[in-house]
Amino acid sequence: MGKNKFKDYDQGDFYSAYLYSYMPKNKYLENVDKLIDFAIFNKIFDHLYSNIGQKAFLPSMQVKIIFLQTNYSLSDRQLEERLNFDLSWKRFVGLPAGFFGYDHSTLGLFRDRIGVEGYKAIHNYILAQVVDRGLVDAGEPWLKDATHSLSRLANHSAIQLVQQAIGQLEYLLRRICPAGHLEFTKQFNVAELLKEKPVYREGKGSKCARLQLVVTTGYAVLNWVEHKAAKGKLDLSDDKWQQVEEKARVLGDILEQNFTIDDSNSGGPGDKSASSTPEIEITTAAKASEAKGNHVKITRYREKTKDEKPGDRIVSAVDEDARRGAKSAKKFFLGPKSEITLTGKSHLILNAKAIAGNEPDGGHIFEMVDEVKEIHGLEPPKIIGDGKYGSMDTRIEGKERGIQVVAPLADPINPTGGYTADKFKYDPLLSIVICPAGRLTSMNHRNEAAGATIYHFSATFCSNCPQKKCCTRSDRGRTITIEDTWAVADDARRYLGTPEARQDMRIRSQLERVNNELKNNLGLKVSRFYGLAKHQIQVYATSFVYNIRQTMRLIMRENTKKGTAINATL
């Protein structure tokens, strides 16, 4: 570590030493300082600093500050105020009592300096110290779950999304290219465009006119950016012009995902009043072109229906990664999710990953297992999760790895309302299926594309069966599909009926307490940042702070049994 890189507060001053000696001790922070070796982060992040320029705060001090912020769920500005005026915090971090110069931007710069990989390193080095204490049992099961965080974004309609994207591009030009911004605002009256807002009980004609104005302006903006790209990129550097193109790409994606050309005479899908709808107003750019004598072609657009729009679409021009997710059929949210891997006995977070709000749970289960195995040498004998982690592919891969996947099976359904497949018995040795009425069949055909064998009950059998009305409405007899993964599902079904499986599900329920602490005590309920990468930073910070708190609880439990104080162990 270079001598001139960091501020030196080790020597301290007489005033601080005198004041700290008379202060009552903050036992919690004192024990955390004894428990975790924060000094190791000075070596880990040393290469990110230079000997030239203003001396920086030690990385170990910054990590302690991150701990304080997350542990007490504070914003950067709240942290600044508390750190400057709370003497117990200053003593914990290592600052003199008379120091009042910590600014909130200092933490933001450190956050950008170390990035996601730096926060990942903090989480794993602290977890390694906990593992070295013997608090993680190599044979304990792992628990899997995902919890959502609410974004600070507002819900926007498709038209408002286009307005937002145009506003984002205009704001970027204002910051990096004043000359280009002046030209842009002369050609497009952005201020007036952004004022176009829906009104209460807006008529179809008014909404259609607003849609045409906003969408045609959006495509005109894209043409303007494309034209400037061919004419010198507004004399911007490649990096700055890339920012302009990125904003234009987001605008183009929003337009493509939500709107299409209206080939009909209607003002929109299902608009029966189209014949009385006035002609659509020409955009500002089109008016200017028409005044110069150019021929202007007006294209009418309509908003795509829900079925026409892609499922994975942009919902905010500010945060391109933001997605809408669903907790149930009636409960929806806007924001990212955090997939957590937890030990089943010690309840320590081994790994955590930020995923999009609409991404299915369980897609990264073995990727996260491999990361923990590579870094800490731990591998679970059993993984316990909810039904979203119990897909057949997950169970098969777990079996190949020697890991038992315990998760509820999806309830069988029959769209026609008849008996579900679980009412039938399948004998793989005899290759027969027995129906609820006791009749059996061996007639089948193979469907290679679906990876399944289809068994048929003859129409003669079914037509004379007294249970036909409860089984099938087809006059050609009942069919049963036996997938190639039947054996895996049957093994899981048998295990889920055992007392051991019920005990596993009781263990998994304890994960909800951890989710409650992460969200309500450590601030994961609301995402602090925009973008999945920044949310991953928050997830790692929340995870390592939770692990420190949980380690303290584990040590206190052991000491309570032994009748010793926590200080004696630390």
Coordinates of C-alpha atoms in Angstrom, one line a residue:
M1 CA 0.0 0.0 0.0
G2 CA 1.5 3.4 -1.1
K3 CA 2.5 5.8 1.7
N4 CA 0.9 8.9 0.2
K5 CA -2.4 7.6 -1.1
F6 CA -4.6 7.9 2.0
K7 CA -5.4 10.3 4.8
D8 CA -3.5 9.3 8.0
Y9 CA -5.7 9.4 11.2
D10 CA -3.8 6.7 13.1
Q11 CA -1.9 9.1 15.3
G12 CA -5.0 11.1 16.2
D13 CA -4.9 14.1 18.4
F14 CA -5.0 14.8 22.1
Y15 CA -8.5 16.3 22.0
S16 CA -10.0 13.2 20.3
A17 CA -8.2 10.8 22.7
Y18 CA -9.4 12.8 25.7
L19 CA -13.0 13.0 24.5
Y20 CA -13.2 9.4 23.4
S21 CA -11.8 8.2 26.7
Y22 CA -14.7 9.7 28.6
M23 CA -17.4 8.6 26.1
P24 CA -19.6 5.6 26.9
K25 CA -18.8 2.8 24.6
N26 CA -21.1 1.8 21.8
K27 CA -20.9 -2.0 22.5
Y28 CA -22.5 -3.0 19.2
L29 CA -20.1 -1.1 17.0
E30 CA -17.2 -2.0 19.2
N31 CA -18.0 -5.7 18.8
V32 CA -18.4 -5.3 15.0
D33 CA -15.0 -3.8 14.8
K34 CA -13.5 -6.7 16.8
L35 CA -15.5 -9.3 14.8
I36 CA -14.5 -8.2 11.2
D37 CA -11.0 -7.4 10.0
F38 CA -11.8 -4.3 7.9
A39 CA -8.1 -3.5 7.4
I40 CA -7.9 -6.2 4.7
F41 CA -9.9 -4.0 2.3
N42 CA -7.0 -1.5 2.3
K43 CA -4.9 -4.1 0.4
I44 CA -7.8 -5.3 -1.8
F45 CA -8.6 -1.8 -3.2
D46 CA -5.1 -0.3 -3.0
H47 CA -4.6 -0.7 -6.8
L48 CA -7.6 1.6 -7.5
Y49 CA -5.8 4.6 -6.0
S50 CA -2.9 6.8 -7.1
N51 CA -0.1 8.5 -5.2
I52 CA -0.9 11.7 -7.2
G53 CA -3.5 14.2 -6.1
Q54 CA -5.7 14.6 -3.0
K55 CA -5.3 11.9 -0.4
A56 CA -8.3 9.7 0.0
F57 CA -10.0 8.0 2.9
L58 CA -8.8 4.5 3.6
P59 CA -10.9 1.9 1.9
S60 CA -11.4 0.2 5.3
M61 CA -13.0 3.4 6.6
Q62 CA -15.3 3.6 3.6
V63 CA -16.4 0.0 4.1
K64 CA -17.2 0.8 7.7
I65 CA -19.2 3.8 6.5
I66 CA -21.1 1.6 4.0
F67 CA -21.9 -0.7 7.0
L68 CA -23.3 2.2 9.0
Q69 CA -25.4 3.5 6.1
T70 CA -26.9 0.1 5.4
N71 CA -27.3 -1.0 9.0
Y72 CA -29.3 2.1 9.8
S73 CA -30.9 2.4 6.4
L74 CA -29.8 6.0 5.6
S75 CA -29.5 8.0 2.4
D76 CA -26.1 9.4 1.4
R77 CA -27.0 12.9 2.8
Q78 CA -28.5 11.5 6.0
L79 CA -25.2 9.5 6.4
E80 CA -23.2 12.7 6.0
E81 CA -25.0 14.5 8.7
R82 CA -24.9 11.5 11.1
L83 CA -21.2 10.8 10.5
N84 CA -20.2 14.5 11.1
F85 CA -22.1 14.8 14.4
D86 CA -22.2 11.3 16.0
L87 CA -19.0 10.8 18.0
S88 CA -19.6 7.0 18.4
W89 CA -19.7 6.7 14.6
K90 CA -16.5 8.8 14.3
R91 CA -14.7 6.5 16.8
F92 CA -15.9 3.4 15.0
V93 CA -14.8 4.7 11.6
G94 CA -11.5 6.1 12.9
L95 CA -12.1 9.8 12.4
P96 CA -11.0 12.6 14.8
A97 CA -13.6 14.1 17.0
G98 CA -13.1 17.5 15.4
F99 CA -13.5 16.3 11.8
F100 CA -16.6 17.6 10.0
G101 CA -15.5 17.4 6.4
Y102 CA -17.1 14.1 5.2
D103 CA -19.3 14.8 2.2
H104 CA -22.0 12.5 0.8
S105 CA -20.3 12.7 -2.6
T106 CA -17.2 10.9 -1.1
L107 CA -19.2 7.7 -0.7
G108 CA -20.7 8.1 -4.2
L109 CA -17.2 8.3 -5.6
F110 CA -16.0 5.3 -3.7
R111 CA -19.1 3.4 -4.9
D112 CA -18.3 4.2 -8.5
R113 CA -14.6 3.4 -8.0
I114 CA -15.0 -0.1 -6.7
G115 CA -18.2 -0.9 -8.7
V116 CA -20.2 -4.2 -8.5
E117 CA -17.1 -6.4 -8.3
G118 CA -15.8 -4.4 -5.4
Y119 CA -19.0 -4.9 -3.4
K120 CA -19.0 -8.5 -4.4
A121 CA -15.4 -8.8 -2.9
I122 CA -16.6 -7.1 0.3
H123 CA -19.4 -9.6 0.7
N124 CA -17.2 -12.6 0.0
Y125 CA -14.3 -11.5 2.2
I126 CA -16.6 -10.9 5.2
L127 CA -18.4 -14.2 4.5
A128 CA -15.0 -15.9 4.4
Q129 CA -14.1 -14.5 7.9
V130 CA -17.5 -15.8 9.2
V131 CA -16.9 -19.3 7.6
D132 CA -13.4 -19.4 9.2
R133 CA -15.1 -19.1 12.6
G134 CA -16.8 -22.4 11.9
L135 CA -20.3 -20.9 12.0
V136 CA -21.3 -22.6 8.7
D137 CA -21.9 -26.4 8.7
A138 CA -20.9 -28.0 5.5
G139 CA -23.8 -30.5 5.7
E140 CA -26.6 -28.0 6.3
P141 CA -29.2 -27.5 3.5
W142 CA -29.4 -24.3 1.5
L143 CA -32.6 -22.2 1.1
K144 CA -33.6 -20.3 -2.0
D145 CA -36.0 -17.5 -2.5
A146 CA -36.4 -14.2 -4.3
T147 CA -37.8 -11.0 -2.9
H148 CA -38.8 -7.9 -4.8
S149 CA -37.8 -4.2 -4.3
L150 CA -40.0 -1.3 -5.3
S151 CA -38.6 1.1 -7.8
R152 CA -38.9 4.9 -7.3
L153 CA -40.1 5.1 -10.9
A154 CA -43.7 6.2 -11.8
N155 CA -45.9 4.1 -14.0
H156 CA -46.3 5.6 -17.4
S157 CA -48.6 5.0 -20.4
A158 CA -47.1 4.2 -23.8
I159 CA -47.5 7.8 -24.9
Q160 CA -45.9 9.2 -21.7
L161 CA -43.0 6.8 -22.2
V162 CA -42.2 8.4 -25.6
Q163 CA -42.5 11.9 -24.1
Q164 CA -40.1 10.8 -21.3
A165 CA -37.6 9.4 -23.8
I166 CA -37.6 12.6 -25.9
G167 CA -37.2 14.6 -22.7
Q168 CA -34.2 12.4 -21.7
L169 CA -32.5 13.1 -25.1
E170 CA -33.2 16.8 -24.8
Y171 CA -31.7 16.9 -21.3
L172 CA -28.6 15.1 -22.4
L173 CA -28.1 17.5 -25.3
R174 CA -28.5 20.4 -23.0
R175 CA -25.7 19.1 -20.8
I176 CA -23.1 18.0 -23.3
C177 CA -23.9 20.1 -26.5
P178 CA -25.5 23.5 -26.0
A179 CA -25.3 24.3 -29.8
G180 CA -26.9 21.0 -30.7
H181 CA -29.5 21.5 -28.0
L182 CA -30.4 25.0 -29.4
E183 CA -30.9 23.5 -32.9
F184 CA -32.9 20.6 -31.4
T185 CA -35.3 22.9 -29.5
K186 CA -35.8 25.1 -32.6
Q187 CA -36.9 22.1 -34.7
F188 CA -38.9 20.4 -31.9
N189 CA -40.9 22.3 -29.4
V190 CA -40.1 19.8 -26.6
A191 CA -41.5 22.1 -23.9
E192 CA -44.9 22.1 -25.5
L193 CA -44.7 18.4 -26.3
L194 CA -44.1 17.4 -22.7
K195 CA -47.1 19.4 -21.6
E196 CA -49.3 17.1 -23.7
K197 CA -50.9 15.1 -20.8
P198 CA -54.0 13.0 -20.6
V199 CA -57.1 14.7 -19.1
Y200 CA -59.9 13.3 -17.0
R201 CA -62.2 11.2 -19.2
E202 CA -60.3 12.1 -22.3
G203 CA -62.2 11.4 -25.5
K204 CA -61.0 8.9 -28.1
G205 CA -60.5 11.7 -30.7
S206 CA -58.4 13.8 -28.3
K207 CA -56.3 10.8 -27.2
C208 CA -55.8 9.8 -30.9
A209 CA -54.6 13.3 -31.8
R210 CA -52.2 13.3 -28.8
L211 CA -50.9 9.9 -29.8
Q212 CA -50.2 11.0 -33.4
L213 CA -48.5 14.2 -32.2
V214 CA -46.2 12.4 -29.8
V215 CA -45.4 9.4 -31.9
T216 CA -44.7 11.3 -35.1
T217 CA -42.5 13.7 -33.2
G218 CA -40.6 10.7 -31.8
Y219 CA -39.9 9.3 -35.2
A220 CA -38.9 12.8 -36.4
V221 CA -36.4 13.0 -33.5
L222 CA -34.9 9.6 -34.6
N223 CA -34.5 10.9 -38.1
W224 CA -32.8 14.0 -36.8
V225 CA -30.3 12.0 -34.8
E226 CA -29.6 9.7 -37.8
H227 CA -29.1 12.8 -40.0
K228 CA -26.7 14.4 -37.5
A229 CA -24.8 11.1 -37.3
A230 CA -24.1 11.4 -41.0
K231 CA -23.3 15.1 -40.8
G232 CA -20.5 15.2 -38.2
K233 CA -22.2 14.0 -34.9
L234 CA -22.6 17.7 -33.8
D235 CA -18.8 17.9 -33.4
L236 CA -19.0 15.7 -30.2
S237 CA -16.4 13.2 -29.2
D238 CA -17.2 9.5 -29.8
D239 CA -18.0 8.9 -26.1
K240 CA -20.5 11.7 -25.9
W241 CA -22.1 10.9 -29.2
Q242 CA -22.5 7.3 -28.1
Q243 CA -24.6 8.6 -25.2
V244 CA -26.8 10.4 -27.7
E245 CA -27.2 7.3 -29.8
E246 CA -28.0 5.3 -26.6
K247 CA -30.9 7.7 -25.7
A248 CA -32.1 7.5 -29.3
R249 CA -32.0 3.7 -29.2
V250 CA -34.2 3.6 -26.1
L251 CA -36.6 6.0 -27.8
G252 CA -36.7 3.8 -30.9
D253 CA -37.2 0.6 -28.8
I254 CA -40.2 2.2 -27.0
L255 CA -41.8 3.3 -30.3
E256 CA -41.3 -0.1 -31.8
Q257 CA -42.6 -2.0 -28.8
N258 CA -45.7 0.1 -28.3
F259 CA -46.9 1.5 -31.6
T260 CA -47.5 0.5 -35.2
I261 CA -48.8 2.0 -38.4
D262 CA -52.6 2.2 -38.5
D263 CA -53.6 0.8 -41.9
S264 CA -57.3 1.1 -41.1
N265 CA -59.5 4.2 -41.2
S266 CA -60.1 4.0 -37.5
G267 CA -58.5 6.3 -35.0
G268 CA -57.3 3.3 -33.0
P269 CA -58.2 -0.3 -32.1
G270 CA -62.0 -0.5 -31.6
D271 CA -62.6 3.2 -32.3
K272 CA -66.1 3.4 -33.8
S273 CA -66.1 7.1 -33.9
A274 CA -63.2 7.4 -36.4
S275 CA -65.4 8.9 -39.2
S276 CA -66.0 11.9 -37.0
T277 CA -62.4 12.2 -35.8
P278 CA -60.7 15.3 -37.2
E279 CA -57.5 15.1 -39.3
I280 CA -54.4 14.6 -37.2
E281 CA -52.3 17.7 -36.5
I282 CA -48.9 17.7 -38.3
T283 CA -45.9 17.7 -36.0
T284 CA -43.7 20.8 -35.6
A285 CA -41.0 19.2 -37.8
A286 CA -43.4 18.4 -40.5
K287 CA -44.9 21.9 -40.5
A288 CA -41.4 23.4 -40.9
S289 CA -40.6 21.1 -43.8
E290 CA -43.9 21.9 -45.4
A291 CA -43.2 25.7 -45.1
K292 CA -40.0 25.1 -47.1
G293 CA -42.1 23.6 -50.0
N294 CA -41.2 20.0 -49.3
H295 CA -43.8 17.2 -49.7
V296 CA -44.9 15.9 -46.3
K297 CA -46.3 12.4 -45.9
I298 CA -48.3 12.0 -42.7
T299 CA -48.4 8.5 -41.3
R300 CA -51.1 7.5 -38.8
Y301 CA -50.2 5.4 -35.9
R302 CA -52.0 3.4 -33.3
E303 CA -51.0 1.8 -30.0
K304 CA -50.5 -1.9 -30.1
T305 CA -52.8 -4.1 -28.2
K306 CA -51.6 -6.0 -25.1
D307 CA -51.2 -9.2 -27.1
E308 CA -49.2 -7.4 -29.8
K309 CA -46.7 -5.8 -27.4
P310 CA -43.7 -7.9 -26.3
G311 CA -43.7 -9.2 -22.8
D312 CA -40.2 -8.0 -22.0
R313 CA -40.6 -4.3 -22.9
I314 CA -39.2 -1.1 -21.6
V315 CA -41.3 0.6 -18.9
S316 CA -39.1 3.6 -18.2
A317 CA -36.8 5.7 -20.3
V318 CA -34.9 6.7 -17.2
D319 CA -34.2 3.1 -16.1
E320 CA -34.0 0.7 -19.1
D321 CA -33.6 -2.3 -16.8
A322 CA -36.8 -1.7 -14.9
R323 CA -39.6 -4.2 -15.4
R324 CA -43.0 -4.9 -14.0
G325 CA -43.3 -8.1 -12.1
A326 CA -46.1 -10.1 -10.3
K327 CA -46.3 -11.6 -6.9
S328 CA -49.6 -13.2 -7.7
A329 CA -52.4 -13.0 -10.2
K330 CA -53.7 -9.7 -8.5
K331 CA -50.5 -8.3 -6.9
F332 CA -48.1 -6.5 -9.2
F333 CA -45.0 -4.3 -8.6
L334 CA -42.5 -2.2 -10.6
G335 CA -38.9 -2.8 -9.7
P336 CA -36.1 -5.5 -9.5
K337 CA -35.9 -8.7 -7.5
S338 CA -33.1 -10.2 -5.4
E339 CA -32.5 -13.9 -5.5
I340 CA -31.1 -15.1 -2.2
T341 CA -29.1 -18.2 -1.2
L342 CA -29.2 -18.8 2.5
T343 CA -27.8 -21.5 4.8
G344 CA -30.6 -23.5 6.4
K345 CA -29.2 -23.7 9.9
S346 CA -27.0 -20.7 10.5
H347 CA -29.1 -18.5 8.3
L348 CA -26.2 -16.7 6.6
I349 CA -26.4 -15.3 3.0
L350 CA -24.0 -17.2 0.8
N351 CA -24.9 -15.4 -2.4
A352 CA -27.3 -12.8 -3.7
K353 CA -28.2 -11.8 -7.3
A354 CA -30.2 -8.9 -8.7
I355 CA -32.6 -9.9 -11.4
A356 CA -35.3 -8.1 -13.4
G357 CA -38.8 -7.9 -12.0
N358 CA -40.3 -10.0 -14.7
E359 CA -37.6 -12.7 -14.7
P360 CA -38.7 -16.1 -13.4
D361 CA -37.2 -17.2 -10.1
G362 CA -34.8 -20.1 -10.1
G363 CA -33.0 -19.4 -13.4
H364 CA -29.6 -18.8 -11.7
I365 CA -29.8 -21.4 -8.9
F366 CA -26.8 -23.5 -9.9
E367 CA -24.8 -20.6 -11.3
M368 CA -25.0 -19.1 -7.7
V369 CA -24.1 -22.5 -6.2
D370 CA -21.0 -22.7 -8.5
E371 CA -19.8 -19.3 -7.4
V372 CA -20.0 -20.2 -3.7
K373 CA -18.3 -23.5 -4.3
E374 CA -15.5 -21.8 -6.2
I375 CA -14.9 -19.0 -3.6
H376 CA -15.7 -20.7 -0.3
G377 CA -15.5 -24.4 -1.1
L378 CA -19.0 -25.1 0.1
E379 CA -21.7 -27.2 -1.7
P380 CA -25.2 -28.1 -0.4
P381 CA -26.5 -31.6 0.0
K382 CA -30.0 -30.2 -0.4
I383 CA -31.6 -27.1 -1.8
I384 CA -35.0 -26.1 -0.5
G385 CA -37.2 -23.6 -2.3
D386 CA -40.8 -22.8 -3.3
G387 CA -42.5 -24.2 -6.3
K388 CA -40.7 -21.8 -8.7
Y389 CA -37.5 -23.7 -8.0
G390 CA -39.0 -27.1 -8.6
S391 CA -38.9 -27.3 -12.4
M392 CA -38.0 -30.7 -13.9
D393 CA -34.8 -29.3 -15.5
T394 CA -33.7 -28.0 -12.1
R395 CA -34.4 -31.4 -10.4
I396 CA -32.6 -33.3 -13.1
E397 CA -29.5 -31.1 -13.0
G398 CA -29.5 -31.3 -9.2
K399 CA -29.7 -35.1 -9.4
E400 CA -26.7 -35.1 -11.8
R401 CA -24.8 -32.9 -9.3
G402 CA -25.7 -35.0 -6.3
I403 CA -27.9 -32.2 -4.9
Q404 CA -31.4 -33.0 -3.8
V405 CA -33.9 -30.2 -4.9
V406 CA -36.9 -30.0 -2.5
A407 CA -39.7 -27.9 -3.8
P408 CA -43.5 -28.4 -4.2
L409 CA -44.7 -29.8 -7.5
A410 CA -47.1 -27.8 -9.6
D411 CA -50.8 -28.8 -9.2
P412 CA -52.0 -30.8 -12.2
I413 CA -54.6 -29.1 -14.3
N414 CA -57.0 -30.2 -17.0
P415 CA -58.3 -27.4 -19.2
T416 CA -61.4 -29.4 -20.1
G417 CA -62.4 -29.8 -16.5
G418 CA -62.1 -33.6 -16.3
Y419 CA -59.9 -35.8 -14.2
T420 CA -56.4 -34.6 -13.9
A421 CA -53.4 -36.9 -14.8
D422 CA -52.7 -37.6 -11.1
K423 CA -55.9 -39.6 -10.9
F424 CA -54.4 -42.2 -13.4
K425 CA -51.7 -44.8 -12.4
Y426 CA -48.8 -45.4 -14.6
D427 CA -46.7 -48.6 -14.5
P428 CA -43.3 -48.0 -16.3
L429 CA -42.4 -51.7 -16.2
L430 CA -45.5 -52.9 -18.0
S431 CA -46.0 -49.6 -19.9
I432 CA -49.6 -49.4 -19.0
V433 CA -51.9 -46.7 -17.6
I434 CA -54.8 -47.4 -15.3
C435 CA -57.8 -45.0 -15.2
P436 CA -59.9 -44.1 -12.1
A437 CA -62.5 -46.7 -13.3
G438 CA -59.9 -49.5 -13.1
R439 CA -59.5 -50.0 -16.8
L440 CA -56.0 -50.1 -18.3
T441 CA -54.5 -49.4 -21.7
S442 CA -51.1 -50.0 -23.4
M443 CA -52.0 -48.3 -26.7
N444 CA -49.7 -45.4 -27.2
H445 CA -47.7 -43.3 -29.7
R446 CA -44.5 -41.4 -29.3
N447 CA -44.2 -37.5 -29.5
E448 CA -40.4 -36.9 -29.8
A449 CA -40.8 -33.1 -30.1
A450 CA -42.6 -33.0 -26.7
G451 CA -40.4 -35.7 -25.1
A452 CA -43.5 -37.7 -24.1
T453 CA -45.5 -40.8 -24.7
I454 CA -49.3 -40.4 -25.3
Y455 CA -51.5 -43.3 -24.0
H456 CA -55.0 -43.8 -25.5
F457 CA -58.1 -45.3 -24.0
S458 CA -60.4 -46.5 -26.7
A459 CA -63.7 -44.8 -27.5
T460 CA -65.5 -48.1 -26.8
F461 CA -64.2 -48.2 -23.3
C462 CA -64.9 -44.6 -22.5
S463 CA -68.4 -44.5 -24.1
N464 CA -69.6 -47.2 -21.7
C465 CA -67.8 -45.9 -18.6
P466 CA -70.0 -44.5 -15.9
Q467 CA -67.3 -41.9 -15.0
K468 CA -67.1 -40.5 -18.5
K469 CA -68.7 -37.2 -17.7
C470 CA -66.1 -36.6 -15.0
C471 CA -63.2 -37.7 -17.1
T472 CA -63.5 -36.5 -20.7
R473 CA -65.9 -34.8 -23.2
S474 CA -64.2 -36.4 -26.2
D475 CA -66.1 -39.1 -28.2
R476 CA -62.7 -40.6 -29.3
G477 CA -61.7 -41.6 -25.8
R478 CA -59.3 -40.2 -23.1
T479 CA -55.6 -39.6 -23.7
I480 CA -52.9 -39.3 -21.0
T481 CA -49.5 -37.8 -21.6
I482 CA -46.5 -39.4 -19.8
E483 CA -43.5 -37.2 -20.1
D484 CA -39.9 -38.5 -20.1
T485 CA -39.4 -36.8 -16.7
W486 CA -42.1 -38.8 -15.1
A487 CA -39.6 -40.8 -13.0
V488 CA -38.1 -37.6 -11.6
A489 CA -41.5 -36.1 -10.8
D490 CA -42.6 -39.4 -9.2
D491 CA -39.6 -39.5 -6.9
A492 CA -40.2 -35.9 -5.9
R493 CA -43.9 -36.6 -5.3
R494 CA -43.0 -39.6 -3.1
Y495 CA -40.5 -37.6 -1.0
L496 CA -42.8 -34.6 -0.6
G497 CA -45.2 -37.0 1.2
T498 CA -42.7 -37.9 3.9
P499 CA -42.2 -36.2 7.3
E500 CA -38.7 -35.3 6.4
A501 CA -40.0 -33.2 3.5
R502 CA -42.5 -31.5 5.8
Q503 CA -39.6 -30.6 8.1
D504 CA -37.7 -29.2 5.1
M505 CA -40.6 -26.9 4.3
R506 CA -40.7 -25.7 7.9
I507 CA -37.0 -24.8 7.6
R508 CA -37.7 -22.9 4.4
S509 CA -40.3 -20.8 6.1
Q510 CA -37.6 -19.2 8.2
L511 CA -36.3 -17.5 5.1
E512 CA -39.3 -15.2 5.3
R513 CA -37.9 -13.7 8.5
V514 CA -34.6 -13.0 6.7
N515 CA -36.5 -11.3 3.8
N516 CA -38.3 -9.2 6.4
E517 CA -35.1 -8.0 7.9
L518 CA -33.5 -7.3 4.6
K519 CA -36.4 -5.2 3.4
N520 CA -37.8 -3.5 6.5
N521 CA -34.6 -3.1 8.5
L522 CA -31.8 -2.8 6.0
G523 CA -33.6 -0.9 3.2
L524 CA -34.0 -3.5 0.5
K525 CA -37.7 -2.8 0.3
V526 CA -37.0 0.2 -2.0
S527 CA -34.3 0.1 -4.7
R528 CA -32.0 3.1 -4.1
F529 CA -30.6 3.2 -7.6
Y530 CA -31.6 2.9 -11.2
G531 CA -30.4 -0.1 -13.2
L532 CA -29.7 -3.7 -12.3
A533 CA -26.0 -3.2 -11.9
K534 CA -26.5 -0.5 -9.3
H535 CA -29.2 -2.5 -7.6
Q536 CA -26.7 -5.4 -7.4
I537 CA -24.5 -3.0 -5.4
Q538 CA -27.3 -2.5 -2.9
V539 CA -28.0 -6.2 -2.7
Y540 CA -24.4 -7.0 -1.9
A541 CA -24.2 -4.2 0.7
T542 CA -27.4 -5.5 2.4
S543 CA -26.1 -9.1 2.3
F544 CA -22.8 -8.4 4.0
V545 CA -24.4 -6.2 6.7
Y546 CA -27.0 -8.8 7.4
N547 CA -24.3 -11.5 7.7
I548 CA -22.4 -9.3 10.3
R549 CA -25.6 -8.9 12.3
Q550 CA -26.5 -12.6 12.1
T551 CA -22.9 -13.6 13.1
M552 CA -23.2 -11.4 16.2
R553 CA -26.5 -13.2 17.0
L554 CA -24.9 -16.6 16.5
I555 CA -22.0 -15.8 18.8
M556 CA -24.3 -14.4 21.4
R557 CA -26.4 -17.6 21.4
E558 CA -23.3 -19.7 21.9
N559 CA -22.0 -17.5 24.7
T560 CA -25.4 -17.5 26.4
K561 CA -25.3 -21.3 26.5
K562 CA -21.7 -21.2 27.9
G563 CA -22.4 -18.3 30.2
T564 CA -19.7 -16.0 28.8
A565 CA -19.8 -12.5 27.4
I566 CA -19.5 -11.8 23.7
N567 CA -16.3 -9.7 24.3
A568 CA -14.6 -12.8 25.6
T569 CA -15.2 -14.7 22.3
L570 CA -14.3 -11.8 20.0

